[in-house]
Amino acid sequence: MRPLSYARATDVATAVALVSGNPKSAFLAGGTTEVDLIRMGVERPDRLVDINRLPLADVDELAGGGIRIGALARMSDVARTPVLSERFPAVSQALLLGASEQLRNMASMGGNLCQRPRCGYFRDGVSPCNKREPGTGCSALDGLNRGHAILGTSESCIALHPSDMAVALVAFDAVVRTVGADGERAIPIDDFYLLPGDTPHVEHPLAHGELIVAIDLPTLSIARRSIYLKFRDRQSYEFALVSIAAAIDVADGRVAGVRLALGGVGTKPWRARRAEEQLVGGPATSEAFAEAAAVELADARPREHNAFKVQLAQRAIVRGLEQILNGARS
């Protein structure tokens, strides 16, 4: 490992100043992914600024029923917070399914939002990879791409976004709050993740040294009956082949409101807006769910080894919605 310098910040302003003032500095929270990437030579900071002592670990209720989650709150603690599991059960479920207990005890909410892709070509440090070394090419396009994205891809990158938690947050219009050298910002989470296009190395709109301080979940009655389902190669802790965050309101047999977001298929957490638009006002039936799922996946661009994800994602949407309705009837 290359030599690294270390600093510890005790307030947000100092943390931001230490990192923004040095282009080779980086924040260090739980470190569950970052340390691995440094060891592999994928990330190469010269200095780490430890932010674990910052007062950003609370989970607070907002006026009107929303929730504010501190960026340094640990995944395990947040998942078991009663107000979250009651008002946003899909978010709680996504957190619990996202990693082993040991990792959840260390991983921070802000760090999970920014976790890097699990693409083997990105992480091996030597294969051509536009995300790691812009302009070198994408080895996954014609390589082993079973675990890669089918939505939001480009000829520059098909790396999959790996977070479970972020999928559920996208379904419910979370807002990412940051502090940087230029002040505070509130970024809608769907805008927080950028499609690869021709610049796959740019994953977020964050300036260097801009620190995530909180995640806000707005008041949403539909979220109280939500679900997160994860389909993977094994039922032990594993990254999703496909996942779904779903919520639905039905009145007189017709869909009054619906929220859908897919994981395991997109280069960013994928809000299934086409399926939502197709469903609202229509019948709350399995046939209608399947038709909407097909509309959402119509523009999928599978590669040689991951074409199965198209059908799996469609079935995941149907199962998620059916499971909510069946639970309501029981």
XYZ file of C-alpha atoms in Angstrom:
330
model
C 0.000 0.000 0.000
C 1.174 3.516 -0.759
C 1.921 5.799 2.211
C -1.080 7.799 3.392
C -1.368 10.733 5.751
C -4.263 10.888 8.177
C -6.241 13.686 9.790
C -9.270 13.659 12.063
C -11.951 16.322 11.806
C -14.313 17.168 14.658
C -16.605 19.587 12.838
C -18.086 19.770 9.346
C -16.365 22.998 8.326
C -12.918 21.623 9.154
C -13.606 18.362 7.323
C -14.727 20.194 4.200
C -11.738 22.549 4.317
C -9.227 19.722 4.741
C -10.517 17.763 1.741
C -11.491 20.574 -0.607
C -8.094 22.203 -0.115
C -6.202 19.134 -1.322
C -7.245 17.382 -4.568
C -5.716 14.115 -3.334
C -7.589 14.038 -0.012
C -10.675 11.927 0.680
C -13.190 11.520 3.481
C -13.056 8.348 5.598
C -16.170 7.085 7.394
C -16.867 3.351 7.766
C -14.259 2.525 5.124
C -15.882 -0.797 4.247
C -15.373 -0.215 0.517
C -12.899 2.644 0.385
C -10.078 0.823 2.156
C -10.402 -2.138 -0.221
C -10.179 0.154 -3.249
C -7.083 1.854 -1.852
C -5.423 -1.509 -1.245
C -6.190 -2.554 -4.816
C -4.797 0.696 -6.194
C -8.129 1.688 -7.743
C -8.374 4.774 -5.559
C -5.144 6.612 -4.752
C -5.623 9.397 -2.192
C -2.613 10.843 -0.393
C -4.551 11.814 2.715
C -7.638 10.458 4.478
C -9.735 12.760 6.632
C -11.570 10.784 9.316
C -15.070 12.194 9.795
C -16.401 9.645 12.279
C -16.480 12.145 15.152
C -18.757 14.571 13.325
C -22.255 14.915 14.876
C -24.040 13.373 11.892
C -25.340 10.062 13.229
C -28.865 10.921 14.389
C -32.185 9.903 12.875
C -34.754 12.659 13.438
C -38.414 13.169 12.613
C -39.213 16.177 10.437
C -42.310 18.321 10.653
C -45.176 16.678 8.798
C -43.910 13.116 9.084
C -40.669 13.047 7.120
C -37.375 11.658 8.419
C -33.830 13.040 8.374
C -31.043 10.451 8.521
C -27.564 11.607 9.429
C -24.897 10.643 6.908
C -22.775 8.936 9.586
C -25.613 6.848 10.990
C -24.711 3.179 10.613
C -26.863 1.023 8.377
C -27.772 -1.432 11.165
C -28.920 1.338 13.488
C -31.026 3.033 10.834
C -32.665 -0.207 9.691
C -33.929 -0.879 13.209
C -35.135 2.647 13.938
C -38.870 2.201 14.691
C -40.005 5.364 12.921
C -38.237 4.324 9.705
C -39.450 0.722 9.701
C -43.002 1.963 10.326
C -43.124 4.746 7.727
C -40.668 3.385 5.122
C -40.496 -0.412 5.557
C -38.925 -0.866 2.113
C -35.948 1.275 3.153
C -35.504 -0.732 6.350
C -35.706 -4.005 4.409
C -33.209 -2.783 1.810
C -30.730 -1.886 4.546
C -31.046 -5.295 6.209
C -30.639 -7.110 2.880
C -27.730 -4.944 1.780
C -24.858 -6.552 3.670
C -23.866 -8.837 6.512
C -24.387 -7.679 10.088
C -20.678 -6.950 10.494
C -20.583 -4.665 7.463
C -23.871 -2.965 8.369
C -22.462 -2.158 11.802
C -19.577 -0.272 10.158
C -21.016 1.126 6.925
C -22.380 4.676 7.009
C -25.462 5.882 5.186
C -23.540 8.537 3.276
C -20.832 6.085 2.306
C -23.383 3.598 1.028
C -24.812 6.241 -1.280
C -21.360 6.720 -2.822
C -20.147 3.132 -3.021
C -18.274 2.318 -6.187
C -19.227 -0.354 -8.773
C -18.508 -4.033 -8.234
C -17.456 -4.519 -11.865
C -14.453 -6.837 -11.869
C -12.788 -4.926 -14.687
C -13.050 -1.689 -12.694
C -11.642 -3.312 -9.580
C -8.812 -5.399 -11.021
C -6.721 -2.292 -11.617
C -5.329 -3.431 -14.983
C -8.172 -3.996 -17.473
C -9.253 -1.172 -19.787
C -11.942 0.720 -17.879
C -13.361 4.131 -18.723
C -14.608 4.570 -15.170
C -11.155 4.050 -13.683
C -9.074 5.460 -16.564
C -11.179 7.547 -18.974
C -10.552 6.820 -22.634
C -9.193 3.290 -22.212
C -12.408 1.454 -23.155
C -14.930 -0.797 -21.405
C -13.803 -4.404 -21.031
C -17.253 -5.519 -19.879
C -18.975 -4.753 -23.190
C -17.713 -7.974 -24.740
C -16.407 -9.614 -21.584
C -18.001 -11.309 -18.606
C -21.062 -9.122 -18.123
C -23.595 -11.299 -16.315
C -23.694 -8.918 -13.358
C -23.790 -5.717 -15.380
C -26.493 -3.190 -16.213
C -29.148 -3.384 -18.913
C -30.684 0.077 -18.355
C -28.967 3.444 -18.571
C -25.887 2.006 -20.275
C -23.648 3.548 -22.907
C -20.867 2.328 -25.159
C -18.477 3.772 -22.581
C -19.714 1.845 -19.540
C -22.215 -0.795 -18.421
C -21.143 -1.015 -14.775
C -24.007 -1.686 -12.386
C -24.825 0.509 -9.411
C -24.619 -1.890 -6.437
C -26.505 -0.234 -3.547
C -29.736 -1.742 -2.206
C -30.530 1.187 0.071
C -30.288 3.732 -2.733
C -32.939 1.863 -4.751
C -35.488 2.260 -1.974
C -34.516 5.902 -1.416
C -35.033 6.655 -5.122
C -38.524 5.142 -4.983
C -39.541 7.646 -2.303
C -37.904 10.839 -3.584
C -35.234 11.183 -0.922
C -33.106 14.326 -0.876
C -29.340 14.291 -0.283
C -28.098 17.217 1.809
C -24.492 18.327 1.426
C -22.047 20.963 2.657
C -19.151 22.112 0.497
C -16.752 24.985 0.065
C -19.544 26.933 -1.663
C -22.158 26.268 1.012
C -25.098 23.910 1.461
C -27.080 22.039 -1.186
C -30.159 19.814 -1.352
C -29.950 17.328 -4.243
C -32.941 15.157 -5.256
C -31.604 11.629 -5.115
C -32.548 10.802 -8.703
C -30.274 13.696 -9.735
C -27.548 12.549 -7.356
C -26.757 9.580 -9.623
C -25.539 10.353 -13.136
C -25.828 8.128 -16.194
C -22.428 7.143 -17.632
C -22.828 8.664 -21.100
C -19.354 9.612 -22.320
C -18.111 10.408 -18.793
C -18.605 7.273 -16.701
C -15.915 8.390 -14.243
C -18.292 11.158 -13.079
C -20.836 9.338 -10.925
C -22.265 12.192 -8.826
C -22.641 15.993 -9.098
C -20.540 16.483 -5.949
C -17.631 18.910 -5.986
C -14.361 17.690 -4.513
C -14.606 18.118 -0.765
C -18.399 18.380 -0.745
C -19.636 16.304 2.185
C -22.953 14.470 2.467
C -24.404 15.428 5.853
C -27.927 13.978 5.750
C -30.603 12.172 3.765
C -34.189 13.412 3.962
C -37.218 11.229 3.318
C -40.393 13.256 2.684
C -43.825 12.567 4.073
C -45.382 9.827 1.915
C -48.372 7.843 3.101
C -47.934 5.354 0.255
C -44.557 4.310 1.669
C -46.115 2.803 4.801
C -47.154 -0.255 2.779
C -43.968 -0.712 0.801
C -41.713 -3.665 0.189
C -38.180 -4.405 -0.959
C -37.466 -7.727 -2.679
C -34.006 -8.899 -3.688
C -33.286 -11.708 -6.153
C -29.745 -13.097 -6.088
C -27.703 -16.206 -6.753
C -27.815 -17.259 -3.114
C -29.894 -16.288 -0.104
C -26.795 -15.436 1.874
C -25.489 -11.880 1.499
C -24.917 -11.272 -2.174
C -25.386 -8.424 -4.635
C -28.711 -8.335 -6.438
C -29.283 -9.794 -9.866
C -32.507 -7.795 -9.700
C -34.258 -6.019 -6.846
C -37.450 -4.013 -6.521
C -38.693 -1.342 -4.139
C -42.454 -1.091 -4.520
C -45.451 0.644 -2.977
C -49.025 0.836 -4.230
C -52.336 2.406 -3.232
C -55.546 0.939 -4.636
C -59.044 2.443 -4.561
C -62.074 0.607 -5.948
C -59.863 -1.896 -7.714
C -57.817 0.717 -9.566
C -54.292 1.984 -8.942
C -54.465 5.334 -7.153
C -50.723 5.665 -6.679
C -47.585 3.583 -7.161
C -43.852 3.807 -6.567
C -41.350 1.493 -8.260
C -37.565 1.426 -8.363
C -35.295 -1.329 -9.660
C -31.873 -2.434 -8.543
C -29.484 -4.853 -10.203
C -30.356 -3.604 -13.680
C -29.274 0.027 -13.996
C -26.107 2.066 -14.088
C -27.929 4.079 -11.395
C -30.782 3.128 -9.047
C -33.577 2.904 -11.591
C -36.875 4.670 -10.946
C -39.436 2.847 -13.061
C -41.380 5.944 -14.087
C -42.784 4.468 -17.303
C -44.293 1.586 -15.388
C -45.705 3.979 -12.799
C -47.353 6.136 -15.458
C -48.786 3.060 -17.163
C -50.307 1.773 -13.930
C -51.910 4.864 -12.394
C -55.648 4.888 -13.062
C -55.657 1.357 -14.440
C -56.791 -1.925 -12.894
C -54.772 -3.357 -10.018
C -54.356 -6.770 -11.617
C -51.434 -9.058 -12.301
C -52.018 -8.648 -16.024
C -51.787 -4.865 -15.761
C -48.653 -5.145 -13.637
C -47.017 -7.368 -16.266
C -47.919 -4.976 -19.080
C -46.408 -2.034 -17.182
C -43.268 -4.011 -16.407
C -42.829 -4.804 -20.106
C -43.147 -1.103 -20.943
C -40.428 -0.253 -18.418
C -37.994 -2.828 -19.788
C -38.692 -2.111 -23.465
C -35.501 -0.063 -23.822
C -33.241 -2.509 -21.994
C -29.918 -3.187 -23.721
C -28.751 -6.593 -22.510
C -25.340 -7.994 -23.382
C -24.297 -11.570 -24.072
C -24.482 -12.868 -20.495
C -27.231 -10.807 -18.838
C -30.255 -10.996 -21.141
C -32.041 -13.018 -18.432
C -32.346 -9.822 -16.393
C -35.022 -8.422 -18.690
C -37.557 -11.082 -17.810
C -36.383 -11.338 -14.201
C -36.916 -7.600 -13.688
C -40.405 -7.789 -15.185
C -41.321 -10.645 -12.877
C -39.850 -8.789 -9.902
C -42.146 -5.808 -10.526
C -45.200 -8.068 -10.728
C -44.245 -10.036 -7.620
C -43.535 -6.935 -5.571
C -46.914 -5.384 -6.328
C -48.786 -8.670 -5.891
C -47.106 -9.293 -2.553
C -48.206 -5.900 -1.217
C -51.796 -6.482 -2.314
C -51.877 -10.030 -0.979
C -50.592 -8.751 2.334
C -53.350 -6.144 2.430
C -55.981 -8.823 1.859
C -54.690 -11.218 4.529
